[in-house]
Amino acid sequence: INLLNILISLLFVGSPSQELDIEGILKTQLKGYNKIEYSVVSPKNIDLSSCRIDDGRALKVEGNKAYLPIVKKLKNGVFKNAIITLNVKLYKDVLVCNRELNRKQDLAFSDFAIVEKNVSGLRSNPINSDVAVENYRTKVRIKENELRQFTQTIVLTSAL
């Protein structure tokens, strides 16, 4: 029975010196971001060498929180499902206003600058640099240096 526990331990957890690579996991599962920063919220003092990714459950991101499913080996040798809660900052190149734009004003690419910003707290997609903004106009007033979400900010000019 001890031999069986050792084999299961090596299968699920890996070698004792191997630590869970949270940054690598975030980079592979959250593609399309220039930079990812994170901090562990809970459990605070987790021993990452006794954990492995739970492949049966997916990483979940809501706002600026990410929930990483793991399998943790307890001191008595029992395996338990757990979740590591992370604060994440996801950086992406987005369009930010160079000047103040009034409501119903036609947009031009020169009205924006491409800036790397934290987009993890946004409710919808920001205005990406690959959008042809000349085909749109503002729906609401946009302040200078303001990062706005695509759906809240602009509408098709031809639709008006």
CSV table of C-alpha atoms in Angstrom, one decimal:
chain,number,residue,atom,x,y,z
A,1,ILE,CA,0.0,0.0,0.0
A,2,ASN,CA,2.9,2.4,0.7
A,3,LEU,CA,4.3,1.7,-2.7
A,4,LEU,CA,0.9,2.5,-4.3
A,5,ASN,CA,0.7,5.9,-2.4
A,6,ILE,CA,4.2,6.8,-3.6
A,7,LEU,CA,3.3,6.0,-7.2
A,8,ILE,CA,0.1,8.0,-7.0
A,9,SER,CA,2.0,10.8,-5.3
A,10,LEU,CA,4.5,11.0,-8.1
A,11,LEU,CA,1.8,10.7,-10.8
A,12,PHE,CA,-0.3,13.5,-9.4
A,13,VAL,CA,2.2,15.9,-7.8
A,14,GLY,CA,5.5,15.2,-9.6
A,15,SER,CA,8.9,15.4,-7.9
A,16,PRO,CA,9.0,17.2,-4.6
A,17,SER,CA,11.4,19.8,-5.9
A,18,GLN,CA,9.1,20.8,-8.7
A,19,GLU,CA,7.0,23.9,-7.9
A,20,LEU,CA,3.7,24.9,-9.6
A,21,ASP,CA,4.5,27.5,-12.3
A,22,ILE,CA,1.6,29.8,-12.0
A,23,GLU,CA,3.1,32.4,-14.4
A,24,GLY,CA,3.6,29.8,-17.1
A,25,ILE,CA,0.1,28.5,-16.7
A,26,LEU,CA,-1.4,32.1,-17.0
A,27,LYS,CA,0.7,32.8,-20.1
A,28,THR,CA,-0.4,29.6,-21.9
A,29,GLN,CA,-4.1,29.9,-21.0
A,30,LEU,CA,-4.5,33.7,-21.3
A,31,LYS,CA,-3.1,34.4,-24.7
A,32,GLY,CA,-3.3,37.8,-26.4
A,33,TYR,CA,-2.0,39.9,-23.6
A,34,ASN,CA,1.4,41.7,-23.7
A,35,LYS,CA,2.0,41.3,-20.0
A,36,ILE,CA,0.4,39.4,-17.1
A,37,GLU,CA,1.0,40.3,-13.4
A,38,TYR,CA,-0.5,38.3,-10.6
A,39,SER,CA,-0.5,38.0,-6.8
A,40,VAL,CA,-1.9,35.1,-4.7
A,41,VAL,CA,-4.9,36.1,-2.7
A,42,SER,CA,-5.8,32.8,-1.1
A,43,PRO,CA,-4.6,30.5,0.3
A,44,LYS,CA,-1.9,32.9,1.4
A,45,ASN,CA,0.8,30.5,2.6
A,46,ILE,CA,0.3,27.6,0.1
A,47,ASP,CA,3.2,25.2,-0.5
A,48,LEU,CA,3.2,25.1,-4.3
A,49,SER,CA,5.5,22.0,-4.4
A,50,SER,CA,2.6,19.9,-3.1
A,51,CYS,CA,0.2,21.1,-5.8
A,52,ARG,CA,-0.5,20.4,-9.5
A,53,ILE,CA,-3.0,21.8,-12.0
A,54,ASP,CA,-6.3,20.0,-12.1
A,55,ASP,CA,-6.7,19.4,-15.8
A,56,GLY,CA,-10.4,18.4,-15.4
A,57,ARG,CA,-11.4,22.0,-14.5
A,58,ALA,CA,-10.6,25.2,-16.4
A,59,LEU,CA,-9.0,28.4,-15.3
A,60,LYS,CA,-11.7,31.0,-14.7
A,61,VAL,CA,-11.2,34.8,-15.0
A,62,GLU,CA,-13.7,37.3,-13.7
A,63,GLY,CA,-12.7,40.9,-13.7
A,64,ASN,CA,-9.4,41.2,-12.0
A,65,LYS,CA,-9.6,37.8,-10.3
A,66,ALA,CA,-8.5,34.4,-11.6
A,67,TYR,CA,-9.4,31.1,-10.1
A,68,LEU,CA,-6.8,28.4,-10.7
A,69,PRO,CA,-8.0,24.8,-10.0
A,70,ILE,CA,-5.4,22.6,-8.4
A,71,VAL,CA,-5.1,19.2,-6.7
A,72,LYS,CA,-3.3,19.5,-3.4
A,73,LYS,CA,-1.6,16.7,-1.5
A,74,LEU,CA,-2.3,17.0,2.2
A,75,LYS,CA,0.1,15.9,5.0
A,76,ASN,CA,-1.7,12.6,5.5
A,77,GLY,CA,-1.2,11.7,1.8
A,78,VAL,CA,-4.8,12.4,0.7
A,79,PHE,CA,-5.4,14.4,-2.5
A,80,LYS,CA,-7.9,17.3,-2.3
A,81,ASN,CA,-9.3,19.6,-5.0
A,82,ALA,CA,-8.7,23.2,-4.2
A,83,ILE,CA,-8.6,26.6,-5.9
A,84,ILE,CA,-5.9,29.3,-5.9
A,85,THR,CA,-7.4,32.8,-6.1
A,86,LEU,CA,-5.2,35.3,-7.9
A,87,ASN,CA,-5.4,39.0,-8.4
A,88,VAL,CA,-4.5,39.5,-12.1
A,89,LYS,CA,-3.5,42.5,-14.2
A,90,LEU,CA,-3.8,41.8,-17.9
A,91,TYR,CA,-2.0,44.3,-20.1
A,92,LYS,CA,-2.9,44.8,-23.7
A,93,ASP,CA,-2.2,47.5,-26.4
A,94,VAL,CA,-5.4,49.6,-26.7
A,95,LEU,CA,-6.5,52.9,-28.1
A,96,VAL,CA,-6.6,55.8,-25.6
A,97,CYS,CA,-7.9,59.3,-26.5
A,98,ASN,CA,-5.4,62.0,-27.2
A,99,ARG,CA,-7.9,64.8,-26.7
A,100,GLU,CA,-11.4,65.2,-25.5
A,101,LEU,CA,-14.1,64.0,-27.9
A,102,ASN,CA,-17.7,65.2,-27.7
A,103,ARG,CA,-20.8,63.2,-28.2
A,104,LYS,CA,-21.7,62.2,-31.9
A,105,GLN,CA,-18.3,63.4,-33.1
A,106,ASP,CA,-16.7,61.5,-36.0
A,107,LEU,CA,-13.5,59.6,-35.0
A,108,ALA,CA,-10.1,59.6,-36.6
A,109,PHE,CA,-7.2,57.4,-35.9
A,110,SER,CA,-5.2,60.6,-35.0
A,111,ASP,CA,-7.6,61.1,-32.0
A,112,PHE,CA,-6.1,58.1,-30.3
A,113,ALA,CA,-2.7,56.8,-29.1
A,114,ILE,CA,-1.8,53.1,-28.8
A,115,VAL,CA,-1.0,52.5,-25.1
A,116,GLU,CA,-0.4,49.4,-23.1
A,117,LYS,CA,-3.0,49.4,-20.3
A,118,ASN,CA,-4.4,47.0,-17.7
A,119,VAL,CA,-7.7,45.8,-19.2
A,120,SER,CA,-8.6,43.1,-16.6
A,121,GLY,CA,-11.3,45.2,-14.8
A,122,LEU,CA,-13.2,46.2,-17.9
A,123,ARG,CA,-16.7,44.7,-18.4
A,124,SER,CA,-16.4,44.4,-22.2
A,125,ASN,CA,-13.6,44.5,-24.8
A,126,PRO,CA,-11.6,47.8,-25.1
A,127,ILE,CA,-11.0,49.5,-28.4
A,128,ASN,CA,-8.1,47.6,-30.0
A,129,SER,CA,-5.6,49.1,-32.3
A,130,ASP,CA,-6.8,47.0,-35.2
A,131,VAL,CA,-10.2,48.7,-35.4
A,132,ALA,CA,-10.8,51.1,-38.3
A,133,VAL,CA,-12.1,54.0,-36.1
A,134,GLU,CA,-12.8,56.2,-39.1
A,135,ASN,CA,-16.0,54.2,-39.7
A,136,TYR,CA,-17.4,55.2,-36.2
A,137,ARG,CA,-18.4,58.2,-34.2
A,138,THR,CA,-18.7,58.7,-30.4
A,139,LYS,CA,-21.8,57.7,-28.6
A,140,VAL,CA,-20.8,59.5,-25.4
A,141,ARG,CA,-18.3,62.1,-24.4
A,142,ILE,CA,-14.7,60.8,-24.0
A,143,LYS,CA,-12.2,62.5,-21.9
A,144,GLU,CA,-8.5,62.9,-22.7
A,145,ASN,CA,-6.4,59.9,-21.8
A,146,GLU,CA,-9.5,57.9,-21.1
A,147,LEU,CA,-9.6,54.2,-21.8
A,148,ARG,CA,-13.1,53.3,-23.0
A,149,GLN,CA,-14.8,50.1,-23.8
A,150,PHE,CA,-15.8,49.5,-27.4
A,151,THR,CA,-19.5,48.9,-26.9
A,152,GLN,CA,-20.0,51.9,-24.6
A,153,THR,CA,-18.1,54.4,-26.7
A,154,ILE,CA,-18.7,54.2,-30.4
A,155,VAL,CA,-21.3,53.3,-32.9
A,156,LEU,CA,-21.2,52.8,-36.7
A,157,THR,CA,-21.5,56.1,-38.5
A,158,SER,CA,-23.5,54.4,-41.3
A,159,ALA,CA,-26.1,53.2,-38.7
A,160,LEU,CA,-27.0,56.7,-37.6
